[in-house]
GROMACS .gro file of C-alpha atoms in nm:
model
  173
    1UNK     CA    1   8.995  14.318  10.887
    2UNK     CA    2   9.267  14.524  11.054
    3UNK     CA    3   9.284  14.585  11.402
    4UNK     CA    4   9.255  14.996  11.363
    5UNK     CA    5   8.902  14.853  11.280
    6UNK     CA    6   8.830  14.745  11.661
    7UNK     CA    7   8.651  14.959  11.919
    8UNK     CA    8   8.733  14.992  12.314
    9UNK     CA    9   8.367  14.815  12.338
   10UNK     CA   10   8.520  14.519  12.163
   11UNK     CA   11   8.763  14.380  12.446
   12UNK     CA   12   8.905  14.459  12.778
   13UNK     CA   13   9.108  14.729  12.823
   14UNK     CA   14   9.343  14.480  12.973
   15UNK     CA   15   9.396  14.370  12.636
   16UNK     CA   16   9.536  14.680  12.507
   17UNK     CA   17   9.878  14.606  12.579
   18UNK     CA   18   9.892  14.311  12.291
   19UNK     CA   19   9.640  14.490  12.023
   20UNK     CA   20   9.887  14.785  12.029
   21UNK     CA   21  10.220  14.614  11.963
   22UNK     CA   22   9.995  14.479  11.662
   23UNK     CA   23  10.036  14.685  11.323
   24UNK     CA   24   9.721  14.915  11.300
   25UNK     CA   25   9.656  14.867  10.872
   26UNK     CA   26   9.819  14.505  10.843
   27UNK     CA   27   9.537  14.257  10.724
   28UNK     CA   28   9.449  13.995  10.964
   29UNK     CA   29   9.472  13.659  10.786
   30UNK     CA   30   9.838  13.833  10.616
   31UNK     CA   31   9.974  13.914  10.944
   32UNK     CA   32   9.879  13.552  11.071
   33UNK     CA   33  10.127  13.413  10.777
   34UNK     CA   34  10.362  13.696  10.789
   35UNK     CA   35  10.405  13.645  11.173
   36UNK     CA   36  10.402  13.256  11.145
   37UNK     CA   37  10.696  13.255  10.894
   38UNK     CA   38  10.920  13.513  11.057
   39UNK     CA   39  10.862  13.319  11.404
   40UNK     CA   40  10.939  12.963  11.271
   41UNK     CA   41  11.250  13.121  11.157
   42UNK     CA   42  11.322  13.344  11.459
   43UNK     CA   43  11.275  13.033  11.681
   44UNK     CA   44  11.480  12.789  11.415
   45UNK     CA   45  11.804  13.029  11.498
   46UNK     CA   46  11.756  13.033  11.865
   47UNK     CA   47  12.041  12.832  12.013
   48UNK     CA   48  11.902  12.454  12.144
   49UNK     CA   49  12.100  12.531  12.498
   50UNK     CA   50  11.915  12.840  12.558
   51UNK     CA   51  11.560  12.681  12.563
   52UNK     CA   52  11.560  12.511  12.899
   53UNK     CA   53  11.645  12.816  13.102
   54UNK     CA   54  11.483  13.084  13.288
   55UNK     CA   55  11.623  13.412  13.297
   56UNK     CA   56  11.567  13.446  13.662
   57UNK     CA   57  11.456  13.216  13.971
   58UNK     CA   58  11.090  13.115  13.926
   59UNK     CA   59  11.037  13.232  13.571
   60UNK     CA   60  10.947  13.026  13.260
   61UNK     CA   61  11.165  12.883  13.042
   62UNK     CA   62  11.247  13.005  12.698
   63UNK     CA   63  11.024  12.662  12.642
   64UNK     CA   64  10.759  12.709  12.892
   65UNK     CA   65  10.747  13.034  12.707
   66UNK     CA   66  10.673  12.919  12.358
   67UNK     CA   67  10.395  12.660  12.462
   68UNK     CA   68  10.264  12.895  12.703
   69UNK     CA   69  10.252  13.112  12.292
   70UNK     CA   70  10.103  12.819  12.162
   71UNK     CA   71   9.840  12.724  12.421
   72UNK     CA   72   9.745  13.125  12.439
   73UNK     CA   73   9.694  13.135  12.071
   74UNK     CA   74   9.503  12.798  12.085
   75UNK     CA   75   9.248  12.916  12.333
   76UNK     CA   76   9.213  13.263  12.173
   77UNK     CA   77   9.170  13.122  11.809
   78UNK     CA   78   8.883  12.899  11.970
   79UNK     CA   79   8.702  13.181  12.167
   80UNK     CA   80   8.738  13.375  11.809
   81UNK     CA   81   8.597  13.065  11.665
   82UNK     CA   82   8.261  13.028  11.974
   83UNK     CA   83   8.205  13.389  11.929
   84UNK     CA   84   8.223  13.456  11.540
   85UNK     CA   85   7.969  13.116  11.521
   86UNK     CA   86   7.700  13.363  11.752
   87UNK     CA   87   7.785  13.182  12.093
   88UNK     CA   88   7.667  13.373  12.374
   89UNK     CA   89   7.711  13.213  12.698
   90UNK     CA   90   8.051  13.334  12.839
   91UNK     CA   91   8.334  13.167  12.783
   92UNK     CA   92   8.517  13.105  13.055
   93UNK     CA   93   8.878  13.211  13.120
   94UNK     CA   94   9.231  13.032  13.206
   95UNK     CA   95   9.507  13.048  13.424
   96UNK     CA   96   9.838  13.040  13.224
   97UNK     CA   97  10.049  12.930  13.508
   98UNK     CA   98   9.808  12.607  13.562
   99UNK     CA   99   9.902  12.513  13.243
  100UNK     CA  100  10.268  12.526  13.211
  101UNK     CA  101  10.394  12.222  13.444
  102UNK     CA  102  10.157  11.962  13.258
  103UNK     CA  103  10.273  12.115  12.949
  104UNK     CA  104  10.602  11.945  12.962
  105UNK     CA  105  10.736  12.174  12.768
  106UNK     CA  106  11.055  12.148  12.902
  107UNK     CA  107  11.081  11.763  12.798
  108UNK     CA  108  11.005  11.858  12.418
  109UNK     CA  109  11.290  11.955  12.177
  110UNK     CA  110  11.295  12.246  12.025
  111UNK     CA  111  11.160  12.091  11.686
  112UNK     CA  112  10.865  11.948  11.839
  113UNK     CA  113  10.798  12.292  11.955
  114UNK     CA  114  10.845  12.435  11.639
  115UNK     CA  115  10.653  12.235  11.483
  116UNK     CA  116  10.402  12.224  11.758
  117UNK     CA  117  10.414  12.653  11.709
  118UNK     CA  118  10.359  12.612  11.269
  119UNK     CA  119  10.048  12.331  11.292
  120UNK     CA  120   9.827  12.531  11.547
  121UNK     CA  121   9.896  12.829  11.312
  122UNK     CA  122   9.802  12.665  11.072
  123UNK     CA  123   9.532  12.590  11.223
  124UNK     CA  124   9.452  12.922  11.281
  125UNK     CA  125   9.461  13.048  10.961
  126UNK     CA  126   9.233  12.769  10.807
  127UNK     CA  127   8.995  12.899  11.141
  128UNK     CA  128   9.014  13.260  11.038
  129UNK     CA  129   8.980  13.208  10.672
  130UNK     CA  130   8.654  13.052  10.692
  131UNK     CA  131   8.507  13.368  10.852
  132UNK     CA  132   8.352  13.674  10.704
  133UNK     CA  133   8.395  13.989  10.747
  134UNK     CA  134   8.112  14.026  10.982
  135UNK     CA  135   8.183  13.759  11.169
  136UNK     CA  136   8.490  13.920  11.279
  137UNK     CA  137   8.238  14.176  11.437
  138UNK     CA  138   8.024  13.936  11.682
  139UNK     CA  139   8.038  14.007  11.988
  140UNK     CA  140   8.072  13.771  12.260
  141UNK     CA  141   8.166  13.719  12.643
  142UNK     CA  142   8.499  13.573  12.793
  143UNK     CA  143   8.596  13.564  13.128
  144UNK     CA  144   8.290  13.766  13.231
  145UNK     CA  145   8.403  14.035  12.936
  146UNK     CA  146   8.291  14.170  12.622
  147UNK     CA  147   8.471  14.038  12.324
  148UNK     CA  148   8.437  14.007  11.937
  149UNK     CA  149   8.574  13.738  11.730
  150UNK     CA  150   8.815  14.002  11.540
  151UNK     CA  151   8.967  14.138  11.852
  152UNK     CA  152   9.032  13.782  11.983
  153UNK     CA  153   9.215  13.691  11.666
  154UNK     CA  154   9.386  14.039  11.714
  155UNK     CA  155   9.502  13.951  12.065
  156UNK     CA  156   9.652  13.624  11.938
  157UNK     CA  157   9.908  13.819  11.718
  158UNK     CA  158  10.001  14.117  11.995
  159UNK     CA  159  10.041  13.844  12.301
  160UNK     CA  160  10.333  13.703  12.061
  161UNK     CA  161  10.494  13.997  11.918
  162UNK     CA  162  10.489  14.159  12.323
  163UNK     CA  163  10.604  13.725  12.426
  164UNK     CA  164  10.888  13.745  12.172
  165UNK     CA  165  11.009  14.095  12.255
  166UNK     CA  166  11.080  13.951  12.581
  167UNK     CA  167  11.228  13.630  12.452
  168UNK     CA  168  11.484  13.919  12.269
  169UNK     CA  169  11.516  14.117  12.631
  170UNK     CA  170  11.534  13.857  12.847
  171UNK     CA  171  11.653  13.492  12.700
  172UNK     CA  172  11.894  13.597  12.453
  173UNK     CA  173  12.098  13.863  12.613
   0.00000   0.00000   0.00000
């Protein structure tokens, strides 16, 4: 599946922002690895003294950042997951900024985040592989929205390439 395949009817429009920073022909479960090895990498050559700060008062962390990455692709993978198995009832939706302070992400080093980062995509990819093609096309509810499985596995990869073009703006300037 690519994500030139998806149709306004299959997400919120809020969701437009990630699913167009996402390649339109690039094949799904090949962008998952691509993007997965070239992050790993990115975030190996980030330097360890620039992951516990914010780039302004009341922001994230570069840390906060990448496990707020990691929980948003775990919860994304898994609504992918309820809706490509036929679930119907909605799934409900999160608040990222609840999640951050119990995250302790800023008490992890940057190799437990790494590695944190590689096993839920790997994860992901052993989720996505065992779909079909038409699963990818189920459509589903979250957060009181339409949604297929496809575009949430879509989302996954645009929330980090628009995440990590901030990272670039913001952290490492």
């Amino acid at each position: 599946m690519t994500v030139s395949e998806l149709n306004p009817q299959d997400y919120f429009e809020y969701y437009e922002l990630y699913l167009s920073a996402v390649p339109k022909n690039i094949d799904l479960i090949q962008a998952y690895r691509e993007q997965g090895e070239e992050i790993v990498a990115f975030f190996k050559n980030i330097p360890n003294k620039s992951w516990y700060h914010s780039y302004a008062a009341g922001k994230w962390t570069l840390a906060e950042v990448v496990q707020h990455i990691i929980d948003t692709e775990r919860i994304f993978i898994h609504r992918c997951f309820r809706i490509a198995r036929g679930e119907q009832a909605n799934i409900s939706g999160f608040d990222q900024d609840v999640y951050v302070p119990p995250s302790r992400a800023n008490e992890k080093s940057q190799e437990a985040l790494i590695n944190e980062y590689a096993i839920t995509r790997a994860y992901s990819i052993s989720i996505l592989e065992s779909l079909t093609e038409a699963d990818f096309h189920k459509k589903g509810t979250a957060s009181q929205r339409p949604l297929t499985a496809g575009a949430a596995a879509f989302i996954v990869l645009g929330h980090e390439i628009w995440h990590n073009n901030i990272i670039k703006e913001r952290y490492l300037t």
